[in-house]
Amino acid sequence: MESLPPRRAEGDFGTAAKDAVEAAYNSEQLALITAVLTAQQLAQQPTQPAPQPVRQSSGSAGKWIGIGVGGSALLLTIAVSAVAVAISAVALTVCLLVLRSLWTDVRKGK
């Protein structure tokens, strides 16, 4: 391996200062070149018109008729179920009253 010759301390700082100044100048040049290239790219891009908003329809009449028929069928089903529960309650009550009457007759010995 070769050993590097010793440098003088003054020369190192002077060279380093010159290198730093040159690097700063190069950085400024690169930033300017980058800005120019970016501006050129933006200028070359074709402008596209803004997209038109899509108008959404509120739905056809068939959709609303279907919703109405479905809602009516649901309410009709609920009403018939309520009537069936009421009839079952009356039938159970009558059955219990008849059984109670029979039980009292059996206990009395009739």
mmCIF file of N, CA and C in Angstrom:
data_model
loop_
_atom_site.group_PDB
_atom_site.id
_atom_site.type_symbol
_atom_site.label_atom_id
_atom_site.label_comp_id
_atom_site.label_asym_id
_atom_site.label_seq_id
_atom_site.Cartn_x
_atom_site.Cartn_y
_atom_site.Cartn_z
ATOM 1 N N MET A 1 0.842 -1.180 0.000
ATOM 2 C CA MET A 1 0.000 0.000 0.000
ATOM 3 C C MET A 1 0.879 1.232 0.000
ATOM 4 N N GLU A 2 0.466 2.177 -0.801
ATOM 5 C CA GLU A 2 1.212 3.433 -0.831
ATOM 6 C C GLU A 2 0.713 4.325 0.282
ATOM 7 N N SER A 3 1.587 5.042 0.856
ATOM 8 C CA SER A 3 1.169 6.010 1.858
ATOM 9 C C SER A 3 1.081 7.373 1.203
ATOM 10 N N LEU A 4 0.103 8.130 1.594
ATOM 11 C CA LEU A 4 -0.104 9.456 1.035
ATOM 12 C C LEU A 4 0.927 10.413 1.603
ATOM 13 N N PRO A 5 1.395 11.326 0.773
ATOM 14 C CA PRO A 5 2.373 12.282 1.300
ATOM 15 C C PRO A 5 1.695 13.223 2.277
ATOM 16 N N PRO A 6 2.382 13.640 3.300
ATOM 17 C CA PRO A 6 1.780 14.549 4.273
ATOM 18 C C PRO A 6 1.480 15.896 3.629
ATOM 19 N N ARG A 7 0.349 16.476 3.986
ATOM 20 C CA ARG A 7 -0.040 17.779 3.462
ATOM 21 C C ARG A 7 0.177 18.838 4.517
ATOM 22 N N ARG A 8 0.292 20.047 4.009
ATOM 23 C CA ARG A 8 0.427 21.149 4.954
ATOM 24 C C ARG A 8 -0.959 21.554 5.423
ATOM 25 N N ALA A 9 -1.081 21.971 6.627
ATOM 26 C CA ALA A 9 -2.371 22.318 7.211
ATOM 27 C C ALA A 9 -2.998 23.497 6.499
ATOM 28 N N GLU A 10 -2.216 24.510 6.090
ATOM 29 C CA GLU A 10 -2.779 25.691 5.427
ATOM 30 C C GLU A 10 -3.353 25.332 4.069
ATOM 31 N N GLY A 11 -2.621 24.508 3.335
ATOM 32 C CA GLY A 11 -3.052 24.141 1.998
ATOM 33 C C GLY A 11 -4.351 23.357 2.023
ATOM 34 N N ASP A 12 -4.538 22.549 3.025
ATOM 35 C CA ASP A 12 -5.752 21.757 3.132
ATOM 36 C C ASP A 12 -6.965 22.655 3.304
ATOM 37 N N PHE A 13 -6.859 23.682 4.147
ATOM 38 C CA PHE A 13 -7.998 24.568 4.377
ATOM 39 C C PHE A 13 -8.285 25.419 3.148
ATOM 40 N N GLY A 14 -7.255 25.861 2.480
ATOM 41 C CA GLY A 14 -7.443 26.661 1.276
ATOM 42 C C GLY A 14 -8.096 25.849 0.173
ATOM 43 N N THR A 15 -7.642 24.618 -0.009
ATOM 44 C CA THR A 15 -8.229 23.733 -1.023
ATOM 45 C C THR A 15 -9.661 23.375 -0.649
ATOM 46 N N ALA A 16 -9.879 23.107 0.619
ATOM 47 C CA ALA A 16 -11.226 22.750 1.083
ATOM 48 C C ALA A 16 -12.172 23.924 0.887
ATOM 49 N N ALA A 17 -11.703 25.138 1.136
ATOM 50 C CA ALA A 17 -12.558 26.310 0.957
ATOM 51 C C ALA A 17 -12.902 26.494 -0.514
ATOM 52 N N LYS A 18 -11.902 26.308 -1.386
ATOM 53 C CA LYS A 18 -12.171 26.422 -2.819
ATOM 54 C C LYS A 18 -13.160 25.352 -3.271
ATOM 55 N N ASP A 19 -12.980 24.124 -2.767
ATOM 56 C CA ASP A 19 -13.903 23.041 -3.126
ATOM 57 C C ASP A 19 -15.322 23.326 -2.631
ATOM 58 N N ALA A 20 -15.425 23.902 -1.432
ATOM 59 C CA ALA A 20 -16.742 24.212 -0.881
ATOM 60 C C ALA A 20 -17.439 25.284 -1.709
ATOM 61 N N VAL A 21 -16.707 26.310 -2.112
ATOM 62 C CA VAL A 21 -17.279 27.368 -2.933
ATOM 63 C C VAL A 21 -17.726 26.803 -4.276
ATOM 64 N N GLU A 22 -16.889 25.949 -4.874
ATOM 65 C CA GLU A 22 -17.239 25.353 -6.167
ATOM 66 C C GLU A 22 -18.468 24.438 -6.024
ATOM 67 N N ALA A 23 -18.542 23.677 -4.929
ATOM 68 C CA ALA A 23 -19.691 22.799 -4.705
ATOM 69 C C ALA A 23 -20.969 23.613 -4.530
ATOM 70 N N ALA A 24 -20.896 24.729 -3.828
ATOM 71 C CA ALA A 24 -22.069 25.589 -3.650
ATOM 72 C C ALA A 24 -22.524 26.147 -4.989
ATOM 73 N N TYR A 25 -21.557 26.574 -5.813
ATOM 74 C CA TYR A 25 -21.889 27.101 -7.139
ATOM 75 C C TYR A 25 -22.530 26.007 -7.987
ATOM 76 N N ASN A 26 -21.963 24.784 -7.932
ATOM 77 C CA ASN A 26 -22.538 23.666 -8.686
ATOM 78 C C ASN A 26 -23.950 23.344 -8.204
ATOM 79 N N SER A 27 -24.187 23.412 -6.906
ATOM 80 C CA SER A 27 -25.516 23.148 -6.359
ATOM 81 C C SER A 27 -26.524 24.166 -6.869
ATOM 82 N N GLU A 28 -26.124 25.429 -6.918
ATOM 83 C CA GLU A 28 -27.011 26.464 -7.433
ATOM 84 C C GLU A 28 -27.325 26.219 -8.903
ATOM 85 N N GLN A 29 -26.289 25.822 -9.668
ATOM 86 C CA GLN A 29 -26.486 25.543 -11.089
ATOM 87 C C GLN A 29 -27.433 24.355 -11.279
ATOM 88 N N LEU A 30 -27.248 23.300 -10.496
ATOM 89 C CA LEU A 30 -28.111 22.127 -10.604
ATOM 90 C C LEU A 30 -29.551 22.464 -10.229
ATOM 91 N N ALA A 31 -29.750 23.271 -9.201
ATOM 92 C CA ALA A 31 -31.101 23.671 -8.802
ATOM 93 C C ALA A 31 -31.762 24.469 -9.914
ATOM 94 N N LEU A 32 -31.015 25.368 -10.553
ATOM 95 C CA LEU A 32 -31.549 26.168 -11.659
ATOM 96 C C LEU A 32 -31.907 25.281 -12.846
ATOM 97 N N ILE A 33 -31.039 24.325 -13.176
ATOM 98 C CA ILE A 33 -31.307 23.410 -14.286
ATOM 99 C C ILE A 33 -32.534 22.561 -13.984
ATOM 100 N N THR A 34 -32.658 22.078 -12.775
ATOM 101 C CA THR A 34 -33.815 21.273 -12.380
ATOM 102 C C THR A 34 -35.099 22.081 -12.493
ATOM 103 N N ALA A 35 -35.079 23.335 -12.071
ATOM 104 C CA ALA A 35 -36.262 24.196 -12.157
ATOM 105 C C ALA A 35 -36.651 24.435 -13.616
ATOM 106 N N VAL A 36 -35.666 24.655 -14.476
ATOM 107 C CA VAL A 36 -35.958 24.884 -15.899
ATOM 108 C C VAL A 36 -36.555 23.632 -16.527
ATOM 109 N N LEU A 37 -35.981 22.463 -16.236
ATOM 110 C CA LEU A 37 -36.513 21.218 -16.803
ATOM 111 C C LEU A 37 -37.927 20.932 -16.321
ATOM 112 N N THR A 38 -38.189 21.182 -15.063
ATOM 113 C CA THR A 38 -39.536 20.978 -14.524
ATOM 114 C C THR A 38 -40.533 21.916 -15.189
ATOM 115 N N ALA A 39 -40.130 23.172 -15.382
ATOM 116 C CA ALA A 39 -41.020 24.136 -16.046
ATOM 117 C C ALA A 39 -41.291 23.713 -17.483
ATOM 118 N N GLN A 40 -40.279 23.197 -18.163
ATOM 119 C CA GLN A 40 -40.488 22.739 -19.538
ATOM 120 C C GLN A 40 -41.434 21.547 -19.589
ATOM 121 N N GLN A 41 -41.285 20.635 -18.666
ATOM 122 C CA GLN A 41 -42.170 19.472 -18.643
ATOM 123 C C GLN A 41 -43.606 19.893 -18.381
ATOM 124 N N LEU A 42 -43.803 20.827 -17.469
ATOM 125 C CA LEU A 42 -45.159 21.297 -17.181
ATOM 126 C C LEU A 42 -45.754 22.034 -18.370
ATOM 127 N N ALA A 43 -44.928 22.767 -19.094
ATOM 128 C CA ALA A 43 -45.416 23.522 -20.242
ATOM 129 C C ALA A 43 -45.772 22.590 -21.404
ATOM 130 N N GLN A 44 -45.108 21.447 -21.501
ATOM 131 C CA GLN A 44 -45.362 20.537 -22.602
ATOM 132 C C GLN A 44 -46.568 19.645 -22.373
ATOM 133 N N GLN A 45 -47.008 19.517 -21.149
ATOM 134 C CA GLN A 45 -48.156 18.658 -20.873
ATOM 135 C C GLN A 45 -49.419 19.313 -21.417
ATOM 136 N N PRO A 46 -50.221 18.553 -22.184
ATOM 137 C CA PRO A 46 -51.478 19.133 -22.684
ATOM 138 C C PRO A 46 -52.460 19.317 -21.533
ATOM 139 N N THR A 47 -53.177 20.394 -21.585
ATOM 140 C CA THR A 47 -54.165 20.638 -20.534
ATOM 141 C C THR A 47 -55.407 19.823 -20.850
ATOM 142 N N GLN A 48 -55.875 19.126 -19.876
ATOM 143 C CA GLN A 48 -57.062 18.299 -20.042
ATOM 144 C C GLN A 48 -58.253 19.050 -19.465
ATOM 145 N N PRO A 49 -59.391 19.002 -20.168
ATOM 146 C CA PRO A 49 -60.567 19.675 -19.609
ATOM 147 C C PRO A 49 -61.029 18.957 -18.343
ATOM 148 N N ALA A 50 -61.618 19.720 -17.467
ATOM 149 C CA ALA A 50 -62.114 19.147 -16.217
ATOM 150 C C ALA A 50 -63.239 18.163 -16.545
ATOM 151 N N PRO A 51 -63.265 17.017 -15.873
ATOM 152 C CA PRO A 51 -64.312 16.040 -16.165
ATOM 153 C C PRO A 51 -65.679 16.576 -15.743
ATOM 154 N N GLN A 52 -66.665 16.286 -16.557
ATOM 155 C CA GLN A 52 -68.024 16.708 -16.248
ATOM 156 C C GLN A 52 -68.592 15.800 -15.167
ATOM 157 N N PRO A 53 -69.280 16.362 -14.193
ATOM 158 C CA PRO A 53 -69.857 15.512 -13.150
ATOM 159 C C PRO A 53 -70.945 14.620 -13.742
ATOM 160 N N VAL A 54 -70.989 13.395 -13.255
ATOM 161 C CA VAL A 54 -71.979 12.438 -13.733
ATOM 162 C C VAL A 54 -73.287 12.693 -12.998
ATOM 163 N N ARG A 55 -74.341 12.873 -13.756
ATOM 164 C CA ARG A 55 -75.646 13.116 -13.143
ATOM 165 C C ARG A 55 -76.269 11.777 -12.782
ATOM 166 N N GLN A 56 -76.575 11.629 -11.538
ATOM 167 C CA GLN A 56 -77.166 10.372 -11.082
ATOM 168 C C GLN A 56 -78.674 10.533 -11.021
ATOM 169 N N SER A 57 -79.352 9.568 -11.594
ATOM 170 C CA SER A 57 -80.814 9.626 -11.568
ATOM 171 C C SER A 57 -81.303 9.126 -10.220
ATOM 172 N N SER A 58 -82.473 9.577 -9.842
ATOM 173 C CA SER A 58 -83.027 9.182 -8.557
ATOM 174 C C SER A 58 -83.676 7.809 -8.624
ATOM 175 N N GLY A 59 -83.696 7.209 -9.775
ATOM 176 C CA GLY A 59 -84.272 5.873 -9.921
ATOM 177 C C GLY A 59 -85.500 5.928 -10.800
ATOM 178 N N SER A 60 -85.804 4.800 -11.373
ATOM 179 C CA SER A 60 -86.970 4.750 -12.254
ATOM 180 C C SER A 60 -88.231 4.515 -11.445
ATOM 181 N N ALA A 61 -89.340 4.661 -12.120
ATOM 182 C CA ALA A 61 -90.630 4.469 -11.448
ATOM 183 C C ALA A 61 -90.786 3.023 -11.012
ATOM 184 N N GLY A 62 -90.234 2.097 -11.798
ATOM 185 C CA GLY A 62 -90.326 0.680 -11.441
ATOM 186 C C GLY A 62 -89.679 0.382 -10.104
ATOM 187 N N LYS A 63 -88.591 1.066 -9.840
ATOM 188 C CA LYS A 63 -87.903 0.873 -8.561
ATOM 189 C C LYS A 63 -88.820 1.267 -7.403
ATOM 190 N N TRP A 64 -89.468 2.420 -7.536
ATOM 191 C CA TRP A 64 -90.340 2.895 -6.458
ATOM 192 C C TRP A 64 -91.595 2.049 -6.340
ATOM 193 N N ILE A 65 -92.100 1.545 -7.459
ATOM 194 C CA ILE A 65 -93.271 0.653 -7.396
ATOM 195 C C ILE A 65 -92.885 -0.631 -6.668
ATOM 196 N N GLY A 66 -91.699 -1.154 -6.966
ATOM 197 C CA GLY A 66 -91.217 -2.356 -6.282
ATOM 198 C C GLY A 66 -91.077 -2.142 -4.792
ATOM 199 N N ILE A 67 -90.561 -0.989 -4.402
ATOM 200 C CA ILE A 67 -90.423 -0.685 -2.978
ATOM 201 C C ILE A 67 -91.797 -0.603 -2.318
ATOM 202 N N GLY A 68 -92.748 0.015 -2.998
ATOM 203 C CA GLY A 68 -94.103 0.118 -2.450
ATOM 204 C C GLY A 68 -94.769 -1.235 -2.285
ATOM 205 N N VAL A 69 -94.641 -2.087 -3.299
ATOM 206 C CA VAL A 69 -95.247 -3.422 -3.228
ATOM 207 C C VAL A 69 -94.587 -4.241 -2.126
ATOM 208 N N GLY A 70 -93.258 -4.161 -2.037
ATOM 209 C CA GLY A 70 -92.547 -4.899 -0.990
ATOM 210 C C GLY A 70 -92.942 -4.427 0.400
ATOM 211 N N GLY A 71 -93.050 -3.120 0.575
ATOM 212 C CA GLY A 71 -93.456 -2.581 1.875
ATOM 213 C C GLY A 71 -94.879 -2.987 2.238
ATOM 214 N N SER A 72 -95.767 -2.970 1.249
ATOM 215 C CA SER A 72 -97.157 -3.377 1.504
ATOM 216 C C SER A 72 -97.234 -4.849 1.887
ATOM 217 N N ALA A 73 -96.481 -5.697 1.195
ATOM 218 C CA ALA A 73 -96.483 -7.123 1.513
ATOM 219 C C ALA A 73 -95.954 -7.356 2.923
ATOM 220 N N LEU A 74 -94.920 -6.617 3.310
ATOM 221 C CA LEU A 74 -94.372 -6.759 4.651
ATOM 222 C C LEU A 74 -95.402 -6.363 5.712
ATOM 223 N N LEU A 75 -96.057 -5.232 5.507
ATOM 224 C CA LEU A 75 -97.062 -4.784 6.482
ATOM 225 C C LEU A 75 -98.257 -5.735 6.540
ATOM 226 N N LEU A 76 -98.661 -6.286 5.393
ATOM 227 C CA LEU A 76 -99.761 -7.251 5.361
ATOM 228 C C LEU A 76 -99.374 -8.518 6.125
ATOM 229 N N THR A 77 -98.146 -8.962 5.972
ATOM 230 C CA THR A 77 -97.670 -10.145 6.692
ATOM 231 C C THR A 77 -97.685 -9.902 8.197
ATOM 232 N N ILE A 78 -97.270 -8.739 8.615
ATOM 233 C CA ILE A 78 -97.271 -8.413 10.044
ATOM 234 C C ILE A 78 -98.695 -8.378 10.584
ATOM 235 N N ALA A 79 -99.629 -7.807 9.813
ATOM 236 C CA ALA A 79 -101.029 -7.726 10.264
ATOM 237 C C ALA A 79 -101.644 -9.115 10.391
ATOM 238 N N VAL A 80 -101.415 -9.981 9.420
ATOM 239 C CA VAL A 80 -101.978 -11.343 9.477
ATOM 240 C C VAL A 80 -101.374 -12.104 10.648
ATOM 241 N N SER A 81 -100.091 -11.907 10.905
ATOM 242 C CA SER A 81 -99.455 -12.572 12.045
ATOM 243 C C SER A 81 -100.071 -12.098 13.360
ATOM 244 N N ALA A 82 -100.366 -10.829 13.460
ATOM 245 C CA ALA A 82 -100.993 -10.304 14.683
ATOM 246 C C ALA A 82 -102.380 -10.898 14.885
ATOM 247 N N VAL A 83 -103.154 -11.032 13.798
ATOM 248 C CA VAL A 83 -104.492 -11.643 13.900
ATOM 249 C C VAL A 83 -104.362 -13.102 14.320
ATOM 250 N N ALA A 84 -103.374 -13.827 13.774
ATOM 251 C CA ALA A 84 -103.188 -15.231 14.135
ATOM 252 C C ALA A 84 -102.832 -15.366 15.615
ATOM 253 N N VAL A 85 -102.017 -14.481 16.134
ATOM 254 C CA VAL A 85 -101.667 -14.518 17.558
ATOM 255 C C VAL A 85 -102.903 -14.241 18.410
ATOM 256 N N ALA A 86 -103.733 -13.302 17.993
ATOM 257 C CA ALA A 86 -104.955 -12.984 18.756
ATOM 258 C C ALA A 86 -105.913 -14.175 18.767
ATOM 259 N N ILE A 87 -106.119 -14.823 17.626
ATOM 260 C CA ILE A 87 -107.007 -15.991 17.562
ATOM 261 C C ILE A 87 -106.460 -17.114 18.431
ATOM 262 N N SER A 88 -105.142 -17.324 18.415
ATOM 263 C CA SER A 88 -104.536 -18.364 19.249
ATOM 264 C C SER A 88 -104.732 -18.065 20.730
ATOM 265 N N ALA A 89 -104.639 -16.822 21.110
ATOM 266 C CA ALA A 89 -104.838 -16.451 22.520
ATOM 267 C C ALA A 89 -106.269 -16.710 22.953
ATOM 268 N N VAL A 90 -107.240 -16.391 22.118
ATOM 269 C CA VAL A 90 -108.660 -16.635 22.457
ATOM 270 C C VAL A 90 -108.911 -18.132 22.554
ATOM 271 N N ALA A 91 -108.378 -18.918 21.610
ATOM 272 C CA ALA A 91 -108.590 -20.358 21.631
ATOM 273 C C ALA A 91 -107.966 -20.983 22.877
ATOM 274 N N LEU A 92 -106.808 -20.546 23.271
ATOM 275 C CA LEU A 92 -106.153 -21.069 24.467
ATOM 276 C C LEU A 92 -106.957 -20.727 25.716
ATOM 277 N N THR A 93 -107.494 -19.522 25.751
ATOM 278 C CA THR A 93 -108.308 -19.113 26.909
ATOM 279 C C THR A 93 -109.558 -19.974 27.019
ATOM 280 N N VAL A 94 -110.247 -20.194 25.913
ATOM 281 C CA VAL A 94 -111.459 -21.030 25.924
ATOM 282 C C VAL A 94 -111.096 -22.445 26.345
ATOM 283 N N CYS A 95 -110.011 -22.971 25.836
ATOM 284 C CA CYS A 95 -109.585 -24.328 26.188
ATOM 285 C C CYS A 95 -109.312 -24.439 27.688
ATOM 286 N N LEU A 96 -108.611 -23.445 28.242
ATOM 287 C CA LEU A 96 -108.320 -23.467 29.672
ATOM 288 C C LEU A 96 -109.594 -23.368 30.513
ATOM 289 N N LEU A 97 -110.537 -22.565 30.093
ATOM 290 C CA LEU A 97 -111.799 -22.449 30.836
ATOM 291 C C LEU A 97 -112.577 -23.766 30.809
ATOM 292 N N VAL A 98 -112.609 -24.436 29.670
ATOM 293 C CA VAL A 98 -113.319 -25.720 29.563
ATOM 294 C C VAL A 98 -112.627 -26.768 30.432
ATOM 295 N N LEU A 99 -111.295 -26.819 30.383
ATOM 296 C CA LEU A 99 -110.583 -27.793 31.205
ATOM 297 C C LEU A 99 -110.773 -27.518 32.698
ATOM 298 N N ARG A 100 -110.820 -26.267 33.068
ATOM 299 C CA ARG A 100 -111.040 -25.920 34.479
ATOM 300 C C ARG A 100 -112.439 -26.368 34.922
ATOM 301 N N SER A 101 -113.412 -26.160 34.056
ATOM 302 C CA SER A 101 -114.779 -26.582 34.372
ATOM 303 C C SER A 101 -114.850 -28.093 34.508
ATOM 304 N N LEU A 102 -114.207 -28.821 33.629
ATOM 305 C CA LEU A 102 -114.191 -30.285 33.716
ATOM 306 C C LEU A 102 -113.488 -30.739 35.000
ATOM 307 N N TRP A 103 -112.413 -30.103 35.359
ATOM 308 C CA TRP A 103 -111.670 -30.481 36.550
ATOM 309 C C TRP A 103 -112.505 -30.269 37.804
ATOM 310 N N THR A 104 -113.225 -29.166 37.851
ATOM 311 C CA THR A 104 -114.083 -28.927 39.026
ATOM 312 C C THR A 104 -115.203 -29.960 39.074
ATOM 313 N N ASP A 105 -115.744 -30.365 37.910
ATOM 314 C CA ASP A 105 -116.802 -31.383 37.892
ATOM 315 C C ASP A 105 -116.261 -32.717 38.351
ATOM 316 N N VAL A 106 -115.060 -33.060 37.948
ATOM 317 C CA VAL A 106 -114.450 -34.340 38.351
ATOM 318 C C VAL A 106 -114.193 -34.338 39.847
ATOM 319 N N ARG A 107 -113.763 -33.245 40.398
ATOM 320 C CA ARG A 107 -113.468 -33.195 41.840
ATOM 321 C C ARG A 107 -114.741 -33.277 42.666
ATOM 322 N N LYS A 108 -115.857 -32.768 42.148
ATOM 323 C CA LYS A 108 -117.109 -32.819 42.882
ATOM 324 C C LYS A 108 -117.753 -34.206 42.741
ATOM 325 N N GLY A 109 -117.308 -34.968 41.762
ATOM 326 C CA GLY A 109 -117.805 -36.316 41.600
ATOM 327 C C GLY A 109 -119.008 -36.405 40.683
ATOM 328 N N LYS A 110 -119.223 -35.497 39.856
ATOM 329 C CA LYS A 110 -120.376 -35.557 38.975
ATOM 330 C C LYS A 110 -120.137 -36.475 37.852
#
